[in-house]
């Protein structure tokens, strides 16, 4: 009987120690398909981009240089998954309120209708007044191309509700343009996990 | 031996009672909730709170009161047009029509949202929707 007690105490101790060390030492991987150039493995990076945000300011990679950011693809009149994505983005935005090193980048995929004033109105209707969340538009092909670099899909499809089809990932990018994590923006529990990943990434910086 | 048979019988009855109980779950609006979650919750959210000033909350909604809720059937079937103030030819945050929902399905949704999310509309009878749905003021074919 006594042996069983000792044994279970030992097992419990191992579990506790293990769970502690794993949260402390957890590191986020660099995601995406690496390129191999001259025998060197180059991890996937977000390429150069230039877009314009709701305040008519240019938004480039430099905008996010000393920060981590969460990116997604949406359009303002979207009747399918965008409201949920936006609500999840808003939840993360509010959770990290006041942190200038946690930024947000929402690309419209409906550049014909989503003009800059319309993006501005969307941000205002959402209650976003900080300059940490950029709602951007730009050249249509640039946006559709960069969606692939974010491992996302954005295509115009007249048969899709609202005229566009796109994936619902929220993508977490670090200050070196590497994708470090992502989540399904329609699932609250998955968004919770992404917020934990943001904390890990901030710890790393 | 006899004792064991009685025990098995009793536990069988007990299990049956539990399963019946969970199947009913005291929710009179199961189909309405299921339809709401598949047709409406993408925008109005599972908890009915909507999205800031973009998608209205359904909580204590003036459109889901006893005296207004029947007309709301027309909004579910034909949607709501929402001209963009910046460009009236375009719409902004429109509510899409759902032409495929039957009268009974619409009344199931109304019974669910009209008696959840702090609304107290009472019971909506599908028969009462007959005349309303046949003369909706917003009845138009909408390409979506």
Coordinates of C-alpha atoms in Angstrom, one line a residue:
Chain A
X1 CA 0.0 0.0 0.0
X2 CA 2.8 2.4 1.0
X3 CA 4.6 1.6 -2.3
X4 CA 1.6 2.5 -4.3
X5 CA 1.4 5.8 -2.5
X6 CA 5.1 6.6 -3.2
X7 CA 4.7 5.5 -6.8
X8 CA 1.7 7.8 -7.4
X9 CA 3.4 10.7 -5.7
X10 CA 6.5 10.2 -8.0
X11 CA 4.3 10.0 -11.1
X12 CA 2.5 13.2 -10.0
X13 CA 5.7 15.0 -9.4
X14 CA 7.0 14.0 -12.9
X15 CA 3.8 15.3 -14.5
X16 CA 3.9 18.6 -12.7
X17 CA 7.6 19.2 -13.5
X18 CA 7.0 18.2 -17.1
X19 CA 4.0 20.5 -17.6
X20 CA 5.9 23.4 -16.0
X21 CA 9.0 23.0 -18.1
X22 CA 7.0 22.6 -21.4
X23 CA 5.2 25.9 -21.0
X24 CA 8.4 27.7 -20.1
X25 CA 10.4 26.4 -22.9
X26 CA 7.7 26.4 -25.6
X27 CA 8.9 27.9 -28.8
X28 CA 6.9 28.7 -31.9
X29 CA 8.1 27.1 -35.1
X30 CA 8.8 29.1 -38.3
X31 CA 6.0 28.0 -40.7
X32 CA 5.7 27.8 -44.4
X33 CA 7.7 26.0 -47.1
X34 CA 11.4 26.9 -47.0
X35 CA 13.3 27.7 -50.2
X36 CA 16.7 26.0 -50.8
X37 CA 19.1 28.3 -52.5
X38 CA 22.7 27.1 -53.2
X39 CA 22.3 24.5 -50.5
X40 CA 21.1 26.9 -47.9
X41 CA 17.7 26.6 -46.4
X42 CA 15.8 29.9 -46.4
X43 CA 12.7 29.9 -44.3
X44 CA 9.5 31.3 -45.8
X45 CA 9.1 35.1 -45.4
X46 CA 6.4 37.6 -46.2
X47 CA 7.6 39.4 -49.3
X48 CA 7.7 43.2 -49.7
X49 CA 4.3 44.9 -49.9
X50 CA 2.9 48.4 -50.2
X51 CA -0.8 49.0 -49.4
X52 CA -2.8 51.9 -48.2
X53 CA -4.8 52.0 -45.0
X54 CA -8.1 53.6 -43.9
X55 CA -6.3 56.9 -43.1
X56 CA -4.7 57.0 -46.6
X57 CA -1.3 56.2 -45.2
X58 CA 1.1 53.8 -46.9
X59 CA 1.5 50.5 -45.1
X60 CA 4.6 48.5 -45.8
X61 CA 6.7 45.8 -44.1
X62 CA 8.4 48.6 -42.2
X63 CA 5.1 49.5 -40.5
X64 CA 5.4 46.2 -38.7
X65 CA 9.2 46.0 -38.3
X66 CA 9.4 46.2 -34.5
X67 CA 6.2 44.3 -33.7
X68 CA 4.3 41.1 -34.1
X69 CA 1.1 41.3 -36.2
X70 CA -2.0 39.4 -37.0
X71 CA -3.2 39.4 -40.6
X72 CA -6.4 38.4 -42.2
X73 CA -8.5 38.8 -45.4
X74 CA -12.0 40.1 -45.4
X75 CA -14.4 42.5 -47.2
X76 CA -16.9 44.9 -45.6
X77 CA -20.1 43.6 -47.1
X78 CA -19.2 40.0 -46.5
X79 CA -22.2 37.8 -45.5
X80 CA -20.3 34.7 -44.6
X81 CA -17.3 34.2 -42.2
X82 CA -15.9 37.7 -42.1
X83 CA -18.0 39.0 -39.2
X84 CA -16.7 36.2 -37.1
X85 CA -13.1 36.8 -38.2
X86 CA -13.4 40.5 -37.5
X87 CA -15.0 39.8 -34.1
X88 CA -12.0 37.5 -33.3
X89 CA -9.5 40.2 -34.5
X90 CA -11.4 42.7 -32.3
X91 CA -11.1 40.4 -29.3
X92 CA -7.4 40.1 -29.8
X93 CA -7.0 43.8 -30.4
X94 CA -8.9 44.7 -27.2
X95 CA -7.0 42.1 -25.2
X96 CA -3.6 43.6 -26.1
X97 CA -4.9 47.1 -25.7
X98 CA -2.2 49.8 -25.6
X99 CA 0.5 47.5 -26.8
X100 CA 2.3 49.2 -29.6
X101 CA 4.1 46.0 -30.5
X102 CA 1.0 44.0 -31.3
X103 CA -0.5 45.2 -34.6
X104 CA -3.2 44.2 -37.0
X105 CA -3.5 44.0 -40.8
X106 CA -6.8 43.3 -42.5
X107 CA -6.7 43.1 -46.3
X108 CA -9.9 43.8 -48.2
X109 CA -10.3 41.4 -51.1
X110 CA -13.1 43.6 -52.6
X111 CA -11.0 46.5 -53.8
X112 CA -13.7 47.8 -56.2
X113 CA -16.3 48.5 -53.4
X114 CA -14.0 48.8 -50.4
X115 CA -12.7 52.3 -51.0
X116 CA -10.5 54.0 -48.4
X117 CA -13.5 56.1 -47.0
X118 CA -15.5 52.8 -46.8
X119 CA -12.7 51.1 -44.9
X120 CA -12.5 54.2 -42.6
X121 CA -16.2 53.9 -41.9
X122 CA -15.8 50.2 -41.2
X123 CA -13.1 50.8 -38.6
X124 CA -15.2 53.6 -37.0
X125 CA -18.3 51.4 -36.9
X126 CA -16.2 48.7 -35.3
X127 CA -15.1 51.2 -32.7
X128 CA -11.4 51.0 -33.6
X129 CA -9.8 54.3 -33.1
X130 CA -6.2 53.2 -32.4
X131 CA -3.6 53.3 -35.2
X132 CA -2.6 49.7 -34.4
X133 CA -5.1 48.1 -36.8
X134 CA -4.6 48.8 -40.5
X135 CA -7.5 48.1 -42.9
X136 CA -5.7 48.1 -46.3
X137 CA -6.5 48.1 -49.9
X138 CA -4.2 48.1 -52.9
X139 CA -3.6 46.5 -56.3
X140 CA -6.0 43.5 -56.6
X141 CA -3.3 41.1 -57.8
X142 CA -0.9 42.2 -55.1
X143 CA -3.5 41.3 -52.5
X144 CA -4.5 38.0 -54.1
X145 CA -0.8 37.1 -54.5
X146 CA 0.2 38.0 -50.9
X147 CA -2.7 35.9 -49.6
X148 CA -0.8 32.9 -50.8
X149 CA 2.3 34.0 -48.8
X150 CA 0.0 34.1 -45.7
X151 CA -1.0 30.6 -46.6
X152 CA -4.5 31.9 -47.3
X153 CA -6.9 31.9 -50.2
X154 CA -8.6 35.0 -51.6
X155 CA -10.4 34.7 -55.0
X156 CA -13.2 36.5 -56.8
X157 CA -16.0 34.0 -57.4
X158 CA -19.4 35.2 -58.6
X159 CA -21.0 32.0 -57.3
X160 CA -19.8 32.6 -53.7
X161 CA -22.1 34.5 -51.3
X162 CA -21.1 38.2 -51.7
X163 CA -18.9 37.4 -54.7
X164 CA -15.7 36.4 -53.0
X165 CA -14.3 33.2 -51.5
X166 CA -11.6 33.3 -48.9
X167 CA -10.2 31.3 -46.0
X168 CA -10.7 32.2 -42.4
X169 CA -7.2 32.0 -41.0
X170 CA -5.7 34.6 -38.7
X171 CA -2.0 34.6 -39.3
X172 CA 0.6 35.6 -36.7
X173 CA 3.8 37.1 -38.1
X174 CA 7.0 38.1 -36.2
X175 CA 9.3 41.1 -36.7
X176 CA 11.4 39.1 -39.1
X177 CA 8.4 38.5 -41.5
X178 CA 8.2 34.9 -40.5
X179 CA 4.8 33.2 -39.9
X180 CA 4.9 31.7 -36.4
X181 CA 1.4 30.6 -35.8
X182 CA -2.2 30.8 -37.1
X183 CA -5.7 29.9 -36.1
X184 CA -9.2 29.4 -37.4
X185 CA -10.7 32.8 -36.8
X186 CA -14.2 31.4 -36.5
X187 CA -13.4 29.2 -33.5
X188 CA -13.1 31.0 -30.1
X189 CA -11.0 28.3 -28.5
X190 CA -8.5 28.4 -31.4
X191 CA -8.3 32.2 -31.1
X192 CA -7.6 31.8 -27.4
X193 CA -4.6 29.6 -28.3
X194 CA -3.4 32.2 -30.8
X195 CA -3.4 34.8 -28.0
X196 CA -1.2 32.6 -25.9
X197 CA 1.1 32.2 -28.9
X198 CA 1.3 36.0 -29.2
X199 CA 2.5 36.2 -25.6
X200 CA 5.1 33.6 -26.3
X201 CA 6.3 35.5 -29.3
X202 CA 6.4 38.8 -27.4
X203 CA 8.5 37.0 -24.8
X204 CA 10.9 36.0 -27.5
X205 CA 11.4 39.5 -28.8
Chain B
X1 CA -28.7 -14.5 -9.8
X2 CA -32.2 -13.1 -9.6
X3 CA -30.8 -10.0 -7.8
X4 CA -28.4 -9.4 -10.7
X5 CA -31.2 -9.6 -13.3
X6 CA -33.2 -7.0 -11.3
X7 CA -30.1 -4.8 -11.1
X8 CA -29.5 -5.0 -14.8
X9 CA -33.1 -4.2 -15.6
X10 CA -33.1 -1.2 -13.2
X11 CA -29.9 0.2 -14.6
X12 CA -31.3 -0.2 -18.2
X13 CA -34.4 1.8 -17.3
X14 CA -32.3 4.4 -15.6
X15 CA -30.1 4.8 -18.7
X16 CA -33.2 5.0 -20.9
X17 CA -34.6 7.7 -18.7
X18 CA -31.4 9.7 -18.8
X19 CA -31.1 9.5 -22.6
X20 CA -34.8 10.6 -23.1
X21 CA -34.2 13.5 -20.7
X22 CA -31.1 14.7 -22.5
X23 CA -32.7 14.3 -25.9
X24 CA -35.5 16.8 -24.9
X25 CA -33.2 19.0 -22.9
X26 CA -36.1 21.3 -22.1
X27 CA -35.4 23.4 -25.2
X28 CA -38.6 23.9 -27.1
X29 CA -36.8 25.6 -29.9
X30 CA -34.3 23.0 -31.1
X31 CA -34.9 23.3 -34.8
X32 CA -35.1 27.0 -34.6
X33 CA -31.8 27.1 -32.8
X34 CA -30.2 24.7 -35.3
X35 CA -31.5 26.8 -38.2
X36 CA -30.4 30.0 -36.5
X37 CA -26.9 28.7 -36.1
X38 CA -26.6 27.5 -39.7
X39 CA -28.2 30.6 -41.4
X40 CA -27.9 33.6 -39.1
X41 CA -25.1 33.0 -36.5
X42 CA -22.2 33.8 -39.0
X43 CA -23.2 37.4 -38.6
X44 CA -25.4 37.8 -35.6
X45 CA -23.2 35.3 -33.7
X46 CA -24.2 32.3 -31.6
X47 CA -24.9 34.5 -28.6
X48 CA -26.9 37.0 -30.7
X49 CA -24.7 40.0 -29.9
X50 CA -23.8 40.8 -33.5
X51 CA -20.7 42.9 -34.3
X52 CA -20.3 46.4 -32.9
X53 CA -22.2 49.0 -35.1
X54 CA -21.9 46.8 -38.1
X55 CA -24.2 43.9 -37.4
X56 CA -27.0 44.6 -35.0
X57 CA -27.4 42.7 -31.8
X58 CA -30.6 40.7 -31.4
X59 CA -30.8 41.3 -27.6
X60 CA -34.0 43.2 -26.6
X61 CA -34.6 43.9 -30.3
X62 CA -37.5 46.2 -31.2
X63 CA -38.0 43.9 -34.2
X64 CA -38.5 40.9 -32.0
X65 CA -41.4 42.1 -29.8
X66 CA -44.8 40.5 -29.8
X67 CA -46.3 43.3 -32.0
X68 CA -43.4 43.4 -34.5
X69 CA -42.0 39.9 -34.8
X70 CA -44.4 38.7 -37.5
X71 CA -43.2 41.3 -39.9
X72 CA -39.6 40.2 -39.2
X73 CA -40.4 37.1 -41.2
X74 CA -40.2 39.3 -44.4
X75 CA -36.7 40.5 -43.4
X76 CA -35.5 36.9 -43.0
X77 CA -36.9 35.8 -46.4
X78 CA -36.0 38.9 -48.5
X79 CA -33.1 40.4 -46.5
X80 CA -32.5 44.1 -45.8
X81 CA -31.1 46.6 -48.3
X82 CA -28.6 48.9 -46.8
X83 CA -27.4 51.7 -49.1
X84 CA -23.8 52.9 -48.6
X85 CA -24.0 56.5 -47.4
X86 CA -20.8 57.2 -49.3
X87 CA -22.0 55.6 -52.5
X88 CA -25.8 55.0 -52.6
X89 CA -25.6 52.7 -55.6
X90 CA -23.7 50.2 -53.5
X91 CA -24.8 48.4 -50.3
X92 CA -22.9 48.2 -47.1
X93 CA -23.3 45.5 -44.5
X94 CA -26.5 44.2 -46.2
X95 CA -28.6 41.4 -44.7
X96 CA -28.8 38.7 -47.4
X97 CA -32.1 37.1 -48.3
X98 CA -32.7 33.4 -47.6
X99 CA -35.3 32.5 -50.2
X100 CA -35.0 28.7 -49.5
X101 CA -36.4 28.8 -46.0
X102 CA -40.0 27.5 -45.7
X103 CA -42.7 29.3 -43.7
X104 CA -42.4 26.7 -41.0
X105 CA -38.6 27.1 -40.8
X106 CA -38.9 30.9 -40.6
X107 CA -41.4 30.6 -37.7
X108 CA -39.0 28.2 -36.0
X109 CA -36.2 30.7 -36.2
X110 CA -38.6 33.5 -35.0
X111 CA -39.7 31.3 -32.1
X112 CA -36.1 30.8 -31.1
X113 CA -34.8 34.3 -31.4
X114 CA -38.1 35.9 -30.2
X115 CA -37.8 34.0 -27.0
X116 CA -34.1 34.1 -26.4
X117 CA -31.5 36.9 -26.2
X118 CA -33.7 38.8 -23.7
X119 CA -36.7 38.9 -26.0
X120 CA -40.2 37.8 -25.0
X121 CA -42.3 37.7 -28.1
X122 CA -44.3 34.7 -27.2
X123 CA -45.4 31.9 -29.6
X124 CA -45.4 32.5 -33.3
X125 CA -47.8 30.3 -35.3
X126 CA -46.6 29.4 -38.8
X127 CA -50.2 29.9 -40.0
X128 CA -50.1 33.5 -38.9
X129 CA -47.2 34.1 -41.3
X130 CA -49.2 33.1 -44.4
X131 CA -50.7 36.5 -45.1
X132 CA -47.7 38.4 -44.0
X133 CA -45.2 36.5 -46.2
X134 CA -47.6 36.7 -49.2
X135 CA -47.5 40.5 -49.1
X136 CA -44.1 41.5 -47.9
X137 CA -43.3 45.2 -48.6
X138 CA -39.7 44.3 -49.4
X139 CA -40.6 41.3 -51.6
X140 CA -38.2 41.5 -54.5
X141 CA -36.0 39.1 -56.4
X142 CA -32.5 39.8 -55.2
X143 CA -29.4 38.5 -56.9
X144 CA -27.0 37.4 -54.2

